[in-house]
Amino acid sequence: MRIVIAGAGIGGLAAALSLHAAGFTDVTVHEAAREIRPLGVGINLLPHAVRELTELGLADRLATIGVATAELAYFNRYGTLIWSEPRGVAAGYSWPQYSVHRGRLQLLLLEAVVERLGPDAVRTGSRITGPGEEDLLVGADGINSAVRAHLYPDEGPPPWNGLVLWRGVTYGEPFRTGRSMIMAGDGTAKFVAYPIETGGRTLVNWIAERPLDGEPPERGNWNRPADLAEIGRHFADWRFDWLDVPGIIAGAEAAYEYPMVDRDPLPRWTSGRVTLLGDAAHAMYPIGSNGASQAIIDARVLAYRLARGDLAGYEAERRPATTALQLSNRRMGPEIVMKLAHERAPGGFDDVERVIPHAELAEIAASYKRTAGFDPRALDERPSWSVTR
C-alpha cells in the first residue's frame, strides 16, 4: 500500500513511524515548508502519548529533551492554591509526563523517520491539497489543513472564542517542585508556566491569556510576533510570593501571539482513500495539554487499524473520543476550577475547601482524565496498539 502523509508536524511524523512499525514500507511525508525548523515553544506530552512513543522505541531520546513533569497546580488570580496533583510516574503512571520544546520534539521524530524510512521519506517544499495516485492520503497538515479543505471546501476559517494567547520562554528561577506546571487565573485571564529545561539554568515556558478587543489579525498562526511590553501591562500586578509573572514576561527575548481558535467537530474524517489526523481532524483549544498527545495517539491507532485492513475502525475509535475532548475543552476542561474559584470567592479565600470542596475538585480532574484517555488504571489495562509481525 502506498501511503502519502500531508504535513511533517508531530502528528504526521508520528504517523510515518507508526505505519513503518506496523509493516508499511511505502510511506512518504510531504511538507509544504521548504525547511523544517524547530519552531514554537513548549508543549506537554501526557503519559498516554509517552506510552506510544516508548513503544516506538523513542523513550531514551525523549528523556534527553524533556523535563519529567512532577506536579500540576491551579491557583486563583492572587496566587492562592486551588488544587494540586502529582503527574507522571509520581501519580502512579507507568510512563512519565514530559514538558518539551515543540521544535525539539519535531526534530527528534524527523530524525527517527529518516533513520528508519530513509532520507527520501520526508519531502519538503511539497504541498499536498488532495488525493493523487496513492492508496491512502493522510491529512496531518494542521488547523488550516488543505486536505480538510478538500473534503470540506465551504468550512471557512477556524472559529475564535475572543481570547488571545501570548507565548514565550524565559530563563528564571525554579518554582515549587522545580518540575511543576502551574496555572493561575480567574476564568478569563490566565498565566501558565512550566520548565522545559532544567539543570544549570531553568528555561520556563509561559503562556499569558486574556480577551482581545477587536478581530484577531490571523487565525491558526502560532508564530506571529507580539509586544512584550503590551503583554506585561496586562499582568503587571500578578506578583506572587512564589512566582513573579511580570518578571518572567519581561525576561523573554520574544513572544508570539495566537488567537484561541479550534475547529468544529466533523461528521466524518474519511472519504474514500483520504483521512485526517491530528489538528487537521480535531483542532482543539490548548487546554489540558492534549493537542500533540492526541495526534500521536491518532497515528498509532491509524497504523494499528490499517494493518488489519480496517480504516473505518480508525475513525470509529478516534473521532468520538476527540469530539468529546474538543467539546470538553470548549467548556474549559479541568481549568474550570479557576473560574469556579473566582465566581465563588472573587476577592480570594483562605480555605479552598469552603469554596470548592475537595471531592468536587477531585472529580473534575478525574473526569477530564477519563475523557482524554489518560485515566491511570485504564491506560495500564489497555492493550497495546503495536502490531506484531
Short mmCIF file of C-alpha atoms in Angstrom, two decimals:
data_model
loop_
_atom_site.label_atom_id
_atom_site.label_comp_id
_atom_site.label_asym_id
_atom_site.label_seq_id
_atom_site.Cartn_x
_atom_site.Cartn_y
_atom_site.Cartn_z
CA MET A 1 0.00 0.00 0.00
CA ARG A 2 1.31 3.42 -0.97
CA ILE A 3 0.59 5.98 1.76
CA VAL A 4 1.17 9.73 1.49
CA ILE A 5 1.08 11.91 4.61
CA ALA A 6 0.49 15.65 4.19
CA GLY A 7 2.34 17.53 6.91
CA ALA A 8 5.60 16.89 8.77
CA GLY A 9 4.47 18.10 12.15
CA ILE A 10 4.30 15.93 15.24
CA GLY A 11 1.23 14.04 14.05
CA GLY A 12 2.48 13.42 10.52
CA LEU A 13 5.92 12.23 11.62
CA ALA A 14 4.42 10.02 14.34
CA ALA A 15 2.14 8.54 11.71
CA ALA A 16 5.09 7.72 9.45
CA LEU A 17 6.92 5.99 12.31
CA SER A 18 3.79 4.11 13.37
CA LEU A 19 2.99 2.92 9.85
CA HIS A 20 6.56 1.78 9.34
CA ALA A 21 6.49 -0.12 12.62
CA ALA A 22 3.23 -1.77 11.51
CA GLY A 23 4.86 -3.09 8.33
CA PHE A 24 4.05 -0.45 5.72
CA THR A 25 7.10 0.23 3.57
CA ASP A 26 5.84 2.75 1.00
CA VAL A 27 5.23 5.80 3.17
CA THR A 28 6.22 9.39 2.34
CA VAL A 29 5.67 12.62 4.25
CA HIS A 30 5.16 15.82 2.27
CA GLU A 31 5.78 19.15 3.98
CA ALA A 32 4.81 22.47 2.38
CA ALA A 33 7.64 24.39 4.10
CA ARG A 34 10.97 24.28 2.31
CA GLU A 35 12.82 23.69 5.58
CA ILE A 36 11.75 22.01 8.81
CA ARG A 37 12.97 24.25 11.62
CA PRO A 38 12.49 23.86 15.40
CA LEU A 39 9.73 26.46 15.69
CA GLY A 40 7.37 27.03 18.58
CA VAL A 41 7.74 26.94 22.32
CA GLY A 42 6.79 24.42 24.99
CA ILE A 43 4.16 21.68 24.92
CA ASN A 44 3.27 18.81 27.22
CA LEU A 45 3.21 15.11 26.38
CA LEU A 46 0.85 13.22 28.66
CA PRO A 47 1.52 9.62 29.78
CA HIS A 48 -0.76 8.05 27.15
CA ALA A 49 1.28 9.72 24.39
CA VAL A 50 4.59 8.90 26.08
CA ARG A 51 3.47 5.26 26.15
CA GLU A 52 3.09 5.34 22.36
CA LEU A 53 6.48 6.96 21.78
CA THR A 54 8.01 4.43 24.17
CA GLU A 55 6.51 1.56 22.17
CA LEU A 56 8.02 3.15 19.08
CA GLY A 57 11.43 2.85 20.73
CA LEU A 58 11.92 6.55 21.46
CA ALA A 59 11.85 6.60 25.27
CA ASP A 60 15.56 7.24 25.79
CA ARG A 61 15.69 10.03 23.21
CA LEU A 62 12.58 11.65 24.63
CA ALA A 63 14.05 11.66 28.13
CA THR A 64 17.03 13.69 26.89
CA ILE A 65 14.91 16.57 25.53
CA GLY A 66 12.09 16.75 28.07
CA VAL A 67 11.52 17.64 31.71
CA ALA A 68 9.56 14.97 33.57
CA THR A 69 6.61 16.89 35.00
CA ALA A 70 6.14 16.20 38.72
CA GLU A 71 3.09 18.32 39.55
CA LEU A 72 0.14 20.22 38.09
CA ALA A 73 -1.23 23.03 40.28
CA TYR A 74 -4.03 25.57 39.83
CA PHE A 75 -4.13 28.94 41.61
CA ASN A 76 -6.53 31.84 41.74
CA ARG A 77 -5.78 35.31 40.42
CA TYR A 78 -3.91 36.14 43.64
CA GLY A 79 -1.61 33.12 43.63
CA THR A 80 -3.55 31.12 46.25
CA LEU A 81 -3.59 27.37 45.68
CA ILE A 82 -6.87 25.82 44.48
CA TRP A 83 -5.79 22.28 43.57
CA SER A 84 -2.57 20.36 43.01
CA GLU A 85 -1.89 16.81 41.96
CA PRO A 86 1.18 14.73 41.13
CA ARG A 87 1.81 13.97 37.47
CA GLY A 88 3.56 11.22 35.53
CA VAL A 89 5.21 8.44 37.49
CA ALA A 90 4.64 10.41 40.72
CA ALA A 91 0.90 9.92 40.10
CA GLY A 92 1.23 6.17 39.63
CA TYR A 93 1.52 6.08 35.85
CA SER A 94 3.79 3.55 34.19
CA TRP A 95 5.03 6.32 31.89
CA PRO A 96 6.20 9.87 32.65
CA GLN A 97 4.68 13.14 31.53
CA TYR A 98 7.12 15.43 29.72
CA SER A 99 7.32 19.16 29.14
CA VAL A 100 9.30 19.67 25.93
CA HIS A 101 10.10 22.26 23.32
CA ARG A 102 7.81 21.54 20.40
CA GLY A 103 10.53 22.11 17.82
CA ARG A 104 12.97 19.75 19.55
CA LEU A 105 10.32 17.04 19.64
CA GLN A 106 9.58 17.56 15.95
CA LEU A 107 13.27 17.23 15.06
CA LEU A 108 13.56 14.09 17.22
CA LEU A 109 10.70 12.50 15.28
CA LEU A 110 12.13 13.69 11.97
CA GLU A 111 15.50 12.13 12.77
CA ALA A 112 13.82 8.82 13.59
CA VAL A 113 11.79 8.88 10.36
CA VAL A 114 14.90 9.47 8.25
CA GLU A 115 16.78 6.70 10.07
CA ARG A 116 14.00 4.14 9.70
CA LEU A 117 12.28 5.05 6.44
CA GLY A 118 15.23 6.54 4.56
CA PRO A 119 16.38 10.03 3.54
CA ASP A 120 13.69 10.39 0.85
CA ALA A 121 10.80 9.65 3.19
CA VAL A 122 10.27 13.35 4.02
CA ARG A 123 9.92 15.76 1.11
CA THR A 124 9.96 19.45 1.90
CA GLY A 125 8.61 22.20 -0.32
CA SER A 126 5.85 19.80 -1.35
CA ARG A 127 2.27 20.89 -0.67
CA ILE A 128 -0.49 18.29 -0.89
CA THR A 129 -4.02 19.59 -1.43
CA GLY A 130 -5.90 16.45 -2.39
CA PRO A 131 -5.55 12.80 -3.42
CA GLY A 132 -3.27 11.69 -6.21
CA GLU A 133 -2.17 8.20 -7.17
CA GLU A 134 -1.58 6.95 -3.63
CA ASP A 135 -3.71 4.25 -1.98
CA LEU A 136 -4.25 6.44 1.06
CA LEU A 137 -3.76 10.15 1.72
CA VAL A 138 -3.48 11.14 5.39
CA GLY A 139 -4.12 14.82 6.04
CA ALA A 140 -1.92 15.77 9.00
CA ASP A 141 -1.41 19.34 7.84
CA GLY A 142 -2.69 21.27 10.83
CA ILE A 143 -5.55 23.54 11.75
CA ASN A 144 -5.55 25.18 8.30
CA SER A 145 -5.36 21.82 6.55
CA ALA A 146 -5.55 21.85 2.76
CA VAL A 147 -6.63 18.19 2.83
CA ARG A 148 -9.51 19.02 5.20
CA ALA A 149 -10.46 21.89 2.88
CA HIS A 150 -10.57 19.38 0.02
CA LEU A 151 -13.13 17.34 1.98
CA TYR A 152 -14.98 20.39 3.38
CA PRO A 153 -14.44 23.26 0.92
CA ASP A 154 -17.11 25.52 2.47
CA GLU A 155 -15.98 25.29 6.09
CA GLY A 156 -14.28 28.68 6.40
CA PRO A 157 -11.67 29.88 8.94
CA PRO A 158 -11.29 28.40 12.44
CA PRO A 159 -13.83 29.85 14.91
CA TRP A 160 -12.38 32.21 17.52
CA ASN A 161 -13.57 32.44 21.15
CA GLY A 162 -12.43 36.02 21.79
CA LEU A 163 -9.27 35.17 23.76
CA VAL A 164 -5.65 35.66 22.78
CA LEU A 165 -2.64 33.65 23.95
CA TRP A 166 0.85 35.08 24.20
CA ARG A 167 3.65 32.54 24.46
CA GLY A 168 7.34 32.81 25.25
CA VAL A 169 10.27 31.26 27.11
CA THR A 170 12.39 32.85 29.82
CA TYR A 171 15.40 31.72 31.85
CA GLY A 172 14.47 32.07 35.50
CA GLU A 173 14.41 30.54 38.94
CA PRO A 174 12.75 27.16 39.62
CA PHE A 175 9.38 27.29 41.41
CA ARG A 176 7.51 24.83 43.62
CA THR A 177 8.94 21.34 42.90
CA GLY A 178 11.25 22.65 40.17
CA ARG A 179 9.28 20.46 37.74
CA SER A 180 5.81 21.90 38.32
CA MET A 181 3.29 23.05 35.75
CA ILE A 182 1.22 25.89 37.20
CA MET A 183 -1.87 27.75 36.05
CA ALA A 184 -3.15 30.91 37.74
CA GLY A 185 -6.24 32.85 36.77
CA ASP A 186 -9.88 33.74 37.18
CA GLY A 187 -11.55 32.04 34.22
CA THR A 188 -10.89 34.99 31.91
CA ALA A 189 -7.24 35.98 32.35
CA LYS A 190 -4.72 33.20 32.91
CA PHE A 191 -0.98 32.60 33.25
CA VAL A 192 0.65 29.21 32.70
CA ALA A 193 4.29 28.34 33.40
CA TYR A 194 6.40 25.18 33.40
CA PRO A 195 10.07 24.34 32.85
CA ILE A 196 11.21 22.79 29.58
CA GLU A 197 14.91 22.76 30.55
CA THR A 198 16.44 22.25 33.98
CA GLY A 199 19.96 21.82 35.28
CA GLY A 200 22.33 24.77 35.29
CA ARG A 201 19.52 27.15 34.37
CA THR A 202 15.74 26.71 34.26
CA LEU A 203 14.07 27.60 30.97
CA VAL A 204 10.45 28.44 31.74
CA ASN A 205 7.80 28.13 29.06
CA TRP A 206 4.95 30.57 29.71
CA ILE A 207 1.53 31.39 28.31
CA ALA A 208 -0.44 34.55 29.10
CA GLU A 209 -4.11 34.64 28.12
CA ARG A 210 -6.86 37.29 28.15
CA PRO A 211 -9.70 38.64 25.98
CA LEU A 212 -8.69 40.57 22.88
CA ASP A 213 -10.53 43.68 21.74
CA GLY A 214 -11.42 43.58 18.07
CA GLU A 215 -10.80 40.92 15.47
CA PRO A 216 -7.50 38.96 15.52
CA PRO A 217 -5.22 39.59 12.51
CA GLU A 218 -4.52 35.89 11.85
CA ARG A 219 -6.11 32.63 12.93
CA GLY A 220 -4.08 29.45 13.20
CA ASN A 221 -0.62 31.05 13.05
CA TRP A 222 1.46 30.25 16.15
CA ASN A 223 4.40 32.40 15.08
CA ARG A 224 3.09 35.97 14.92
CA PRO A 225 5.46 38.22 16.98
CA ALA A 226 3.96 40.04 19.96
CA ASP A 227 4.94 43.10 22.00
CA LEU A 228 6.37 42.05 25.38
CA ALA A 229 5.61 45.43 26.95
CA GLU A 230 1.97 45.17 25.94
CA ILE A 231 1.69 41.67 27.44
CA GLY A 232 3.37 42.77 30.65
CA ARG A 233 0.98 45.70 31.04
CA HIS A 234 -1.97 43.31 31.40
CA PHE A 235 -0.22 41.24 34.08
CA ALA A 236 1.69 43.98 35.89
CA ASP A 237 0.30 43.18 39.35
CA TRP A 238 0.45 39.38 39.09
CA ARG A 239 3.31 39.06 41.58
CA PHE A 240 3.02 36.10 43.92
CA ASP A 241 5.27 35.01 46.77
CA TRP A 242 6.42 32.07 44.68
CA LEU A 243 6.31 33.50 41.12
CA ASP A 244 6.97 36.91 39.55
CA VAL A 245 4.70 36.84 36.48
CA PRO A 246 5.61 40.28 35.02
CA GLY A 247 9.29 39.49 35.60
CA ILE A 248 9.01 36.26 33.63
CA ILE A 249 7.25 38.04 30.76
CA ALA A 250 9.82 40.85 30.70
CA GLY A 251 12.71 38.36 30.71
CA ALA A 252 11.77 36.74 27.41
CA GLU A 253 13.68 37.54 24.23
CA ALA A 254 10.49 37.29 22.16
CA ALA A 255 6.83 36.34 22.45
CA TYR A 256 4.24 35.12 19.98
CA GLU A 257 0.54 35.86 19.68
CA TYR A 258 -2.11 33.27 18.93
CA PRO A 259 -5.88 33.83 18.89
CA MET A 260 -7.56 30.91 20.69
CA VAL A 261 -9.23 29.02 17.88
CA ASP A 262 -10.26 25.45 17.27
CA ARG A 263 -12.32 23.57 14.70
CA ASP A 264 -15.89 22.36 14.93
CA PRO A 265 -16.16 18.57 15.26
CA LEU A 266 -16.65 16.86 11.91
CA PRO A 267 -19.33 14.32 10.97
CA ARG A 268 -16.62 12.21 9.33
CA TRP A 269 -12.86 12.23 8.79
CA THR A 270 -12.60 9.69 6.00
CA SER A 271 -13.84 9.88 2.43
CA GLY A 272 -12.72 7.20 0.00
CA ARG A 273 -8.94 6.98 0.24
CA VAL A 274 -8.49 10.21 2.22
CA THR A 275 -8.50 10.56 6.00
CA LEU A 276 -7.50 13.15 8.58
CA LEU A 277 -5.27 13.11 11.65
CA GLY A 278 -4.26 15.48 14.46
CA ASP A 279 -5.25 19.15 14.22
CA ALA A 280 -6.50 18.63 10.67
CA ALA A 281 -9.13 16.29 12.14
CA HIS A 282 -9.83 17.79 15.55
CA ALA A 283 -8.02 21.02 16.37
CA MET A 284 -8.91 21.92 19.96
CA TYR A 285 -8.26 24.71 22.42
CA PRO A 286 -4.86 24.33 24.12
CA ILE A 287 -6.47 23.26 27.38
CA GLY A 288 -5.47 20.14 29.29
CA SER A 289 -2.20 19.71 27.35
CA ASN A 290 -3.76 17.42 24.76
CA GLY A 291 -3.06 18.66 21.23
CA ALA A 292 0.20 16.86 20.46
CA SER A 293 -0.70 13.87 22.61
CA GLN A 294 -3.93 13.22 20.72
CA ALA A 295 -2.17 13.49 17.36
CA ILE A 296 0.34 10.83 18.45
CA ILE A 297 -2.48 8.55 19.55
CA ASP A 298 -4.26 9.10 16.23
CA ALA A 299 -1.09 7.99 14.46
CA ARG A 300 -0.79 4.79 16.44
CA VAL A 301 -4.45 3.81 16.06
CA LEU A 302 -4.38 4.57 12.33
CA ALA A 303 -1.40 2.26 11.81
CA TYR A 304 -2.90 -0.46 14.02
CA ARG A 305 -6.23 -0.42 12.18
CA LEU A 306 -4.69 -0.19 8.71
CA ALA A 307 -2.55 -3.24 9.45
CA ARG A 308 -5.85 -5.07 9.93
CA GLY A 309 -7.41 -3.64 6.79
CA ASP A 310 -9.80 -1.58 8.89
CA LEU A 311 -9.54 2.10 8.00
CA ALA A 312 -13.13 2.61 9.17
CA GLY A 313 -12.11 1.32 12.59
CA TYR A 314 -9.60 4.16 12.94
CA GLU A 315 -12.28 6.81 12.65
CA ALA A 316 -14.78 4.80 14.69
CA GLU A 317 -12.31 4.67 17.57
CA ARG A 318 -10.81 8.13 17.41
CA ARG A 319 -13.47 10.54 16.15
CA PRO A 320 -15.97 10.14 19.05
CA ALA A 321 -13.15 10.34 21.60
CA THR A 322 -11.64 13.51 20.18
CA THR A 323 -15.05 15.11 19.62
CA ALA A 324 -15.80 14.67 23.33
CA LEU A 325 -12.44 16.21 24.15
CA GLN A 326 -12.94 19.18 21.81
CA LEU A 327 -16.27 19.94 23.47
CA SER A 328 -14.81 19.49 26.96
CA ASN A 329 -12.05 21.95 26.15
CA ARG A 330 -14.63 24.48 24.99
CA ARG A 331 -16.08 24.19 28.49
CA MET A 332 -12.55 24.85 29.91
CA GLY A 333 -11.84 21.22 30.80
CA PRO A 334 -10.07 20.86 34.16
CA GLU A 335 -9.17 24.55 34.12
CA ILE A 336 -12.77 25.32 35.08
CA VAL A 337 -11.59 25.21 38.71
CA MET A 338 -10.07 28.69 38.32
CA LYS A 339 -13.35 30.09 37.03
CA LEU A 340 -15.31 28.41 39.83
CA ALA A 341 -12.95 29.78 42.49
CA HIS A 342 -13.32 33.30 41.09
CA GLU A 343 -17.10 33.10 40.85
CA ARG A 344 -17.47 31.78 44.38
CA ALA A 345 -14.75 33.90 46.01
CA PRO A 346 -13.86 36.83 43.71
CA GLY A 347 -11.84 38.56 46.42
CA GLY A 348 -9.80 35.47 47.25
CA PHE A 349 -10.03 32.91 50.03
CA ASP A 350 -8.13 31.40 52.94
CA ASP A 351 -9.67 27.91 52.87
CA VAL A 352 -10.35 26.42 49.44
CA GLU A 353 -12.45 23.64 50.98
CA ARG A 354 -15.09 26.26 51.82
CA VAL A 355 -15.07 27.46 48.19
CA ILE A 356 -14.73 24.23 46.19
CA PRO A 357 -14.86 21.00 48.22
CA HIS A 358 -12.02 18.57 47.67
CA ALA A 359 -14.38 15.92 46.31
CA GLU A 360 -15.61 18.32 43.61
CA LEU A 361 -12.05 19.24 42.62
CA ALA A 362 -11.00 15.58 42.50
CA GLU A 363 -13.93 14.62 40.28
CA ILE A 364 -13.23 17.47 37.84
CA ALA A 365 -9.65 16.24 37.47
CA ALA A 366 -10.63 12.56 37.20
CA SER A 367 -13.45 13.22 34.72
CA TYR A 368 -11.11 15.02 32.34
CA LYS A 369 -8.58 12.18 32.51
CA ARG A 370 -11.32 9.74 31.53
CA THR A 371 -12.46 11.95 28.66
CA ALA A 372 -8.92 12.47 27.35
CA GLY A 373 -7.93 8.81 27.70
CA PHE A 374 -5.28 9.01 30.40
CA ASP A 375 -7.01 7.61 33.44
CA PRO A 376 -4.10 5.75 35.12
CA ARG A 377 -5.79 2.38 35.57
CA ALA A 378 -7.47 2.38 32.15
CA LEU A 379 -4.18 3.32 30.48
CA ASP A 380 -2.33 0.47 32.18
CA GLU A 381 -5.02 -2.05 31.30
CA ARG A 382 -5.49 -1.02 27.66
CA PRO A 383 -3.92 -3.43 25.15
CA SER A 384 -1.00 -2.17 23.07
CA TRP A 385 -1.50 -0.68 19.62
CA SER A 386 1.81 -2.13 18.49
CA VAL A 387 1.49 -4.53 15.54
CA THR A 388 3.19 -7.89 15.93
CA ARG A 389 4.67 -9.00 12.61
#
